[in-house]
Amino acid sequence: MSIRERHQVIKEVGFTGIPIVNVENACSSSGSAFRLAYQSIAAEIYDKVLVLGVEVMPRGPIPSTAFRPWELASGFNVQPANYGNLTVRYMKSSGATLEDLALVTIKNRKNGMLNPKARFQKPVTLEEVMQSKIIATPLRLLHCCPLADGAAALILCSRRKVKNRRRAVNVAASTLTSACYGEGYLDLVDSLTYPPAEGFVSLSARQAYEETGCGPSDIHIVQAYDTVSPSELWDLEELGFCAHGEAHRLLRQGYFDLSGELPVNTDGGLMSRGHPLGATSGGQLCEIIMQLRGEAGARQVEGVKVGLAHSMGAGPNSSVTILKT
Amino acid sequence: MDNIRHTRPLAEGFWTVSDGGLSLLGHRCASCGEVFFPRRKHSHCPHCFRQTLEEINLGPEGCIVSFSIVMIAPAGEFYRGPVPYAYGCVDFPVGVRIKGLMARDDLDTLDVGITVTLTVETLYVSDEGMHVETFVFKPQKNAERKSDEAAKPHA
Ligand SMILES: [Zn+2]
């Protein structure tokens, strides 16, 4: 959305003289805005900050502008194909099959059935995923999240100004990283001579764990970045929840199900909700907050005290937020 | 009638034809050895930040590490080539991974691990009748997997 449109949203509410800052950080936009709000409260500059993620998406594939003119003319801006390239490598190195990737979609669409705000609330079968139209090999339509318009809003408040402590949720960590040198992702090609010891996703997670003093085993639910179904698997590995190549085995065991040891994308994820870029990470945080408050209705997970949300994307950016009761 | 085929490259300075044949052009940092494609616009190496970039030929062939065959037209009307088409990453022995289009007539023979040769193809013909050319990677005839490493799951 343009700046004018974003101010327009507030204009409907009514201008107040309070500063409005437009944060554009692709798929991490509202996660980045959340972090800026968190920092300005931590720095005691403000007591209350509203984070608003809003997006009205163009129809069809997203024309990413992260590419140079010759790359655009070469057709390199097809994100399913960029993820397709990553998926080919991931499948080789992890042993995950196309069927494993389909199981991510199936799990998330099943969770989406319990989310009245999801764009898709119907389940899909293995056959439907495996026979859906090929978009960019090896990815088919139902391996890719749908587009959607969307909005998400969060209010951050300093500890001393909180009125309702019972429903308040604590921000334990909020981190943001950009690519590490030599890392391949979407428009970036890996360095063969100087590959990074740690990628930007692992780095953002490690910083978040260090900020909270907790580790992956202390997290009860995760909102992972399922822009394509394999990305949920490698995301869980890079966030430290399991070793490389383990995620698809745990998925098959039901480990990431709503009733599993570590429920992932309890609201149906991007696969069910769709992917309104600027609102995406805000939506992930809203789900964690509802779960922490015990207000997630039919999809409520028992005893959730700590949740982690991760979003990433063009830039590239990676943002991790850990929330606690 | 003008029967000369008018061509122009998609971008200047990506490849060169010399005695050794067709080769991509890149930069190599004399300090840290990092290799770049395409050549960098600025004089510093983004790895070690020294101003020691030297132009080098990257060679005519490499090995496919990943590819994707695209079945949909890209958004934004920047791309005017055929659909389906494919692009992927190719490792060159000089020590650089390069993202490029795959030869349009060989989509069926693409596989991870096969050797591809650099060639130049017309990407599209412009409204003025200009053949806009770009470098592409073409699977070698009877392409065999050079290495099964990529096909094996990591230990
Ligand atoms: Zn250097």
XYZ file of C-alpha atoms and ligand atoms in Angstrom:
481
model
C 0.000 0.000 0.000
C 1.135 3.540 -0.584
C 1.804 5.975 2.248
C -1.301 7.903 1.299
C -3.438 4.763 1.671
C -1.927 3.979 5.056
C -2.587 7.439 6.404
C -6.055 7.058 4.886
C -6.722 4.123 7.209
C -6.044 6.332 10.244
C -7.960 9.215 8.691
C -11.079 7.082 8.975
C -10.400 6.711 12.703
C -9.568 10.385 13.114
C -6.243 12.244 13.127
C -4.869 13.141 16.553
C -1.415 14.584 15.929
C 0.183 11.328 17.063
C 3.069 10.404 14.720
C 2.383 7.783 12.053
C 5.346 5.904 10.598
C 4.981 3.690 7.547
C 7.137 0.587 7.840
C 7.868 -1.280 4.615
C 9.870 -4.459 5.185
C 8.153 -6.891 2.814
C 6.806 -9.974 4.602
C 8.324 -8.824 7.903
C 6.694 -5.382 7.778
C 4.416 -5.686 10.809
C 7.039 -7.730 12.694
C 9.486 -4.888 12.056
C 6.894 -2.300 13.105
C 6.206 -4.336 16.244
C 9.930 -4.283 17.052
C 10.165 -0.508 16.583
C 7.151 -0.039 18.850
C 8.700 -2.391 21.425
C 12.000 -0.492 21.307
C 10.393 2.922 21.684
C 8.501 1.708 24.764
C 11.590 -0.019 26.178
C 13.452 3.278 25.676
C 10.658 5.000 27.628
C 9.895 7.376 24.761
C 6.268 6.254 24.516
C 3.894 4.369 26.803
C 1.440 3.077 24.213
C 2.007 2.325 20.533
C -0.423 0.903 17.989
C 1.009 -1.473 15.377
C -1.248 -1.818 12.371
C -0.559 -4.174 9.480
C -2.764 -3.587 6.444
C -2.525 -4.945 2.930
C -4.704 -5.009 -0.162
C -2.945 -7.433 -2.490
C -2.733 -7.290 -6.281
C -4.355 -10.287 -7.960
C -2.080 -13.028 -9.284
C 1.617 -13.556 -8.558
C 3.360 -10.776 -6.643
C 5.661 -8.599 -8.816
C 8.572 -8.413 -6.385
C 10.796 -5.425 -7.040
C 13.772 -6.870 -5.145
C 15.337 -7.729 -8.506
C 17.584 -5.837 -10.916
C 16.165 -4.921 -14.365
C 18.017 -7.764 -16.184
C 16.790 -10.236 -13.546
C 13.204 -9.061 -14.030
C 13.608 -9.333 -17.820
C 14.958 -12.872 -17.281
C 11.797 -13.794 -15.341
C 13.619 -14.358 -12.038
C 10.863 -12.653 -10.007
C 8.636 -15.733 -9.736
C 8.738 -16.422 -6.003
C 7.360 -19.995 -6.310
C 10.268 -20.677 -8.711
C 12.786 -19.118 -6.324
C 11.313 -21.259 -3.557
C 11.249 -24.140 -6.071
C 15.032 -23.837 -6.409
C 15.415 -23.832 -2.622
C 13.000 -26.773 -2.347
C 15.007 -28.891 -4.803
C 18.086 -28.416 -2.654
C 16.179 -28.928 0.590
C 14.607 -32.177 -0.617
C 18.036 -33.528 -1.609
C 19.690 -32.594 1.656
C 16.828 -33.466 4.040
C 15.313 -36.498 2.360
C 11.846 -34.875 2.471
C 9.528 -36.016 -0.333
C 6.838 -34.136 -2.277
C 4.322 -36.037 -0.164
C 5.956 -34.696 3.021
C 5.572 -31.175 1.645
C 1.893 -31.877 0.929
C 1.415 -32.974 4.545
C 2.303 -29.453 5.695
C -0.536 -28.037 3.588
C -2.913 -30.727 4.845
C -2.042 -30.046 8.519
C -2.403 -26.282 8.169
C -5.640 -26.430 6.199
C -6.996 -28.781 8.891
C -6.118 -26.180 11.558
C -7.692 -23.480 9.363
C -11.050 -25.278 9.620
C -11.137 -24.121 13.253
C -10.317 -20.494 12.403
C -13.434 -18.489 11.493
C -11.205 -15.716 10.105
C -9.200 -17.946 7.731
C -9.667 -17.402 4.010
C -9.827 -21.186 3.511
C -11.733 -23.223 6.086
C -12.014 -26.468 4.152
C -9.521 -29.342 4.422
C -7.535 -30.639 1.442
C -6.575 -34.243 0.677
C -3.193 -35.603 -0.377
C -4.587 -36.278 -3.851
C -5.811 -32.697 -4.196
C -2.396 -31.304 -3.303
C -0.442 -33.745 -5.461
C -2.721 -33.199 -8.453
C -3.050 -29.442 -8.202
C -1.591 -27.369 -11.030
C 2.206 -27.125 -11.207
C 3.248 -23.509 -10.640
C 7.026 -23.883 -10.682
C 8.603 -27.308 -10.252
C 8.558 -29.030 -7.862
C 5.869 -26.802 -6.315
C 2.190 -27.128 -7.123
C -0.595 -24.666 -6.420
C -1.488 -26.234 -3.071
C 2.151 -26.168 -1.943
C 1.911 -22.361 -2.164
C -0.001 -20.106 0.200
C -2.887 -18.149 -1.327
C -2.960 -14.373 -1.506
C -5.398 -12.495 0.673
C -6.188 -8.989 1.763
C -5.861 -8.594 5.476
C -5.228 -6.491 8.539
C -3.911 -7.068 12.036
C -3.565 -4.657 14.943
C -1.667 -4.840 18.217
C -1.308 -2.343 21.042
C 1.970 -2.314 22.950
C 1.991 -0.733 26.373
C 4.635 -0.046 28.982
C 4.444 -2.250 32.072
C 3.446 0.658 34.355
C 0.518 1.786 32.166
C -1.125 -1.641 31.794
C -4.641 -1.566 33.229
C -5.771 -5.163 32.720
C -2.871 -7.336 33.861
C -4.856 -10.549 33.552
C -5.168 -10.286 29.783
C -1.816 -8.615 29.187
C 0.846 -10.584 27.370
C 4.576 -9.991 27.807
C 6.985 -9.357 24.962
C 9.977 -11.551 25.792
C 11.979 -10.928 22.622
C 11.691 -9.158 19.300
C 14.527 -9.504 16.804
C 15.149 -8.594 13.181
C 18.020 -9.618 10.907
C 18.972 -9.154 7.270
C 20.943 -11.638 5.159
C 24.362 -12.789 6.303
C 27.239 -12.543 3.812
C 27.259 -15.351 1.271
C 23.747 -16.586 1.973
C 21.492 -17.678 -0.892
C 17.785 -16.833 -0.588
C 15.271 -15.792 -3.282
C 17.175 -13.108 -5.249
C 20.502 -13.851 -3.496
C 22.916 -16.506 -4.734
C 25.159 -18.364 -2.259
C 28.874 -17.730 -2.041
C 30.783 -20.961 -2.675
C 33.977 -19.627 -1.089
C 32.516 -17.876 1.955
C 29.195 -19.471 2.936
C 27.951 -18.105 6.282
C 28.501 -20.190 9.412
C 24.985 -19.191 10.498
C 22.100 -18.045 8.328
C 19.940 -14.985 9.010
C 16.969 -17.054 10.215
C 19.038 -18.996 12.748
C 20.670 -15.738 13.781
C 17.306 -14.030 14.410
C 16.162 -17.038 16.467
C 19.393 -17.286 18.458
C 19.215 -13.567 19.293
C 15.612 -14.047 20.467
C 16.532 -17.029 22.654
C 19.446 -15.069 24.126
C 17.160 -12.108 24.817
C 14.661 -14.279 26.729
C 17.064 -16.734 28.324
C 14.927 -19.575 27.042
C 15.531 -22.073 24.270
C 13.499 -23.903 21.634
C 12.424 -26.541 24.179
C 10.702 -23.841 26.274
C 8.386 -22.796 23.417
C 4.830 -24.200 23.491
C 3.456 -23.074 20.106
C 5.034 -21.727 16.915
C 3.788 -19.579 14.074
C 6.249 -20.591 11.342
C 6.625 -19.040 7.910
C 4.681 -21.337 5.550
C 4.685 -19.182 2.412
C 5.291 -22.483 0.613
C 4.825 -25.792 2.420
C 8.539 -26.786 2.458
C 9.442 -23.433 4.019
C 7.601 -24.459 7.206
C 9.847 -27.524 7.444
C 13.170 -25.756 6.947
C 11.961 -22.898 9.110
C 11.372 -25.226 12.075
C 14.870 -26.623 11.598
C 16.537 -23.215 11.335
C 14.625 -21.926 14.367
C 16.243 -24.766 16.322
C 13.196 -26.952 17.004
C 14.822 -29.987 15.382
C 17.912 -30.979 13.425
C 18.209 -30.576 9.651
C 16.210 -33.326 7.961
C 14.128 -34.072 11.087
C 11.115 -31.816 10.488
C 9.386 -34.010 7.916
C 9.757 -37.090 10.160
C 8.307 -35.262 13.158
C 5.505 -33.906 10.943
C 4.533 -37.465 9.981
C 4.481 -38.448 13.654
C 1.969 -35.675 14.389
C 4.500 -33.723 16.479
C 3.425 -30.385 14.918
C -0.336 -31.131 14.999
C -2.732 -29.109 17.150
C -2.661 -32.034 19.601
C 1.057 -32.691 19.156
C 4.076 -31.844 21.327
C 4.729 -28.586 19.454
C 1.656 -27.256 17.620
C 2.727 -25.199 14.566
C 0.520 -22.689 12.760
C -2.443 -23.292 15.037
C -4.588 -20.789 13.085
C -4.000 -22.587 9.784
C -0.939 -20.524 8.895
C -0.531 -18.673 5.638
C -1.868 -21.778 3.868
C -5.323 -21.108 5.325
C -5.174 -17.403 6.153
C -3.482 -16.272 2.968
C -0.505 -13.934 2.848
C -1.351 -10.221 3.082
C 2.361 -9.249 3.186
C 2.237 -6.193 5.437
C -0.288 -7.788 7.801
C 1.223 -11.286 7.852
C 3.497 -11.121 10.868
C 0.934 -9.083 12.825
C -1.571 -11.856 12.161
C 0.890 -14.435 13.477
C 1.314 -12.427 16.679
C -2.457 -12.077 17.131
C -2.762 -15.867 17.055
C -0.046 -16.325 19.689
C -1.775 -13.721 21.890
C -5.174 -15.420 21.560
C -3.575 -18.753 22.477
C -1.749 -17.224 25.474
C -5.012 -15.685 26.696
C -6.920 -18.926 26.228
C -9.210 -17.201 23.730
C -8.480 -19.309 20.643
C -11.801 -21.155 20.760
C -11.987 -24.551 19.044
C -8.280 -24.500 18.224
C -7.133 -23.604 21.744
C -4.020 -25.502 22.810
C -3.925 -26.437 26.509
C -1.460 -24.699 28.784
C 0.205 -22.306 26.337
C 2.572 -20.002 28.222
C 5.243 -19.189 25.625
C 4.816 -18.744 21.860
C 7.181 -17.875 19.017
C 6.337 -16.245 15.685
C 8.684 -16.073 12.712
C 8.276 -14.270 9.435
C 10.754 -13.529 6.714
C 10.902 -12.608 3.078
C 12.211 -10.312 0.403
C 15.010 -8.055 1.464
C 15.715 -10.460 2.926
C 14.497 -9.918 6.465
C 13.812 -12.339 9.273
C 11.879 -11.343 12.368
C 11.328 -13.474 15.461
C 9.011 -12.538 18.315
C 8.603 -14.474 21.550
C 5.550 -13.719 23.676
C 4.806 -15.010 27.205
C 1.846 -15.002 29.556
C 15.025 -5.045 -47.566
C 17.250 -5.306 -44.610
C 18.105 -8.959 -44.023
C 20.625 -8.419 -41.266
C 19.535 -9.864 -37.943
C 19.772 -7.073 -35.423
C 20.717 -8.205 -31.964
C 21.457 -6.636 -28.634
C 22.392 -8.222 -25.321
C 19.904 -8.120 -22.440
C 22.683 -6.537 -20.381
C 26.152 -5.315 -21.393
C 29.294 -7.084 -20.312
C 27.886 -10.394 -19.088
C 29.786 -12.569 -21.530
C 32.707 -12.419 -23.924
C 33.862 -14.363 -26.953
C 37.613 -14.887 -27.174
C 40.032 -17.489 -28.512
C 38.840 -19.867 -25.847
C 35.225 -19.442 -26.999
C 32.228 -18.137 -25.065
C 32.741 -17.295 -21.404
C 30.897 -15.384 -18.711
C 32.688 -12.345 -17.343
C 33.106 -11.806 -13.638
C 35.204 -10.229 -10.957
C 37.662 -11.948 -8.634
C 38.989 -10.291 -5.522
C 42.794 -10.487 -5.463
C 42.737 -10.159 -1.654
C 40.202 -12.730 -0.508
C 39.595 -14.780 -3.666
C 35.828 -14.251 -3.726
C 34.325 -14.482 -7.228
C 31.339 -12.456 -8.468
C 28.904 -12.603 -11.350
C 27.971 -10.301 -12.919
C 30.886 -7.908 -12.573
C 30.365 -5.461 -9.745
C 29.468 -1.868 -10.472
C 31.595 -0.573 -7.618
C 35.264 -1.111 -7.068
C 35.133 -2.696 -3.610
C 34.742 -6.360 -2.719
C 31.590 -6.791 -0.593
C 33.261 -9.643 1.271
C 36.542 -8.072 2.427
C 35.810 -4.446 1.412
C 39.197 -4.004 -0.302
C 39.398 -2.363 -3.709
C 41.131 -5.279 -5.371
C 38.661 -6.591 -7.922
C 40.080 -8.054 -11.109
C 38.147 -9.028 -14.202
C 38.196 -12.741 -15.033
C 36.622 -15.194 -17.434
C 34.414 -17.572 -15.497
C 34.549 -20.297 -18.128
C 32.051 -22.059 -20.362
C 30.566 -24.808 -18.198
C 29.260 -25.730 -14.788
C 27.067 -28.109 -12.836
C 23.344 -27.609 -12.033
C 22.661 -27.433 -8.278
C 19.010 -26.432 -8.535
C 16.424 -25.418 -11.091
C 12.722 -24.780 -11.409
C 10.545 -25.024 -14.493
C 8.140 -22.093 -14.388
C 4.652 -22.825 -15.713
C 3.157 -19.371 -15.189
C 3.987 -16.000 -16.724
C 5.845 -13.777 -14.256
C 3.980 -10.789 -12.856
C 4.691 -7.270 -13.987
C 5.286 -7.812 -17.740
C 9.057 -7.447 -17.346
C 9.612 -10.882 -18.879
C 8.895 -11.293 -22.598
C 10.313 -14.769 -23.207
C 8.461 -18.060 -23.660
C 6.453 -19.874 -20.963
C 7.169 -22.493 -19.667
C 10.788 -21.624 -19.055
C 13.352 -22.607 -16.455
C 16.010 -21.005 -14.359
C 18.357 -22.306 -11.775
C 21.748 -22.185 -10.122
C 24.906 -23.511 -11.725
C 28.238 -23.958 -9.963
C 31.272 -22.954 -12.011
C 34.629 -24.616 -11.233
C 36.263 -21.197 -10.785
C 34.265 -20.943 -7.544
C 31.056 -19.082 -8.234
C 27.367 -20.011 -8.265
C 25.424 -18.308 -11.052
C 21.673 -17.981 -11.466
C 20.617 -18.168 -15.092
C 17.993 -19.243 -17.575
C 18.136 -22.771 -18.961
C 18.152 -23.343 -22.734
C 14.546 -23.212 -23.898
C 14.554 -26.464 -25.906
C 16.036 -28.641 -23.174
C 13.606 -28.338 -20.278
C 12.949 -32.109 -20.313
C 16.589 -33.043 -19.791
C 17.216 -30.779 -16.808
C 18.452 -32.496 -13.671
C 20.466 -31.642 -10.613
C 24.085 -32.699 -11.017
C 24.307 -32.538 -14.811
C 26.897 -30.474 -16.668
C 25.653 -27.512 -18.670
C 27.417 -25.412 -21.273
C 27.103 -21.689 -21.661
C 25.346 -20.531 -24.817
C 23.599 -17.387 -26.028
C 19.939 -17.432 -27.060
C 17.354 -14.904 -28.199
C 15.141 -14.251 -25.177
C 12.573 -12.304 -27.197
C 12.220 -10.109 -30.272
C 11.507 -6.513 -29.372
C 8.770 -4.401 -30.964
C 11.472 -2.852 -33.161
C 12.483 -6.311 -34.430
C 15.597 -6.452 -32.293
C 16.643 -9.922 -31.096
C 17.357 -9.455 -27.415
C 19.933 -12.051 -26.414
C 20.951 -13.506 -23.095
C 23.226 -16.216 -21.760
C 21.596 -19.562 -21.000
C 22.764 -22.924 -19.679
C 22.386 -25.862 -22.049
C 22.554 -29.477 -20.854
C 25.342 -31.366 -22.642
C 24.226 -34.145 -24.961
C 23.947 -37.461 -23.120
C 24.344 -35.410 -19.993
C 25.355 -37.646 -17.134
C 25.385 -36.814 -13.493
C 28.877 -35.713 -12.678
C 28.325 -36.045 -8.991
C 25.692 -37.877 -7.014
C 26.613 -35.850 -3.943
C 23.649 -33.530 -4.359
C 21.260 -36.447 -4.713
C 22.178 -37.936 -1.362
C 20.671 -36.779 1.899
C 23.215 -35.228 4.232
C 24.624 -37.555 6.856
Zn 37.649 -9.535 -1.167
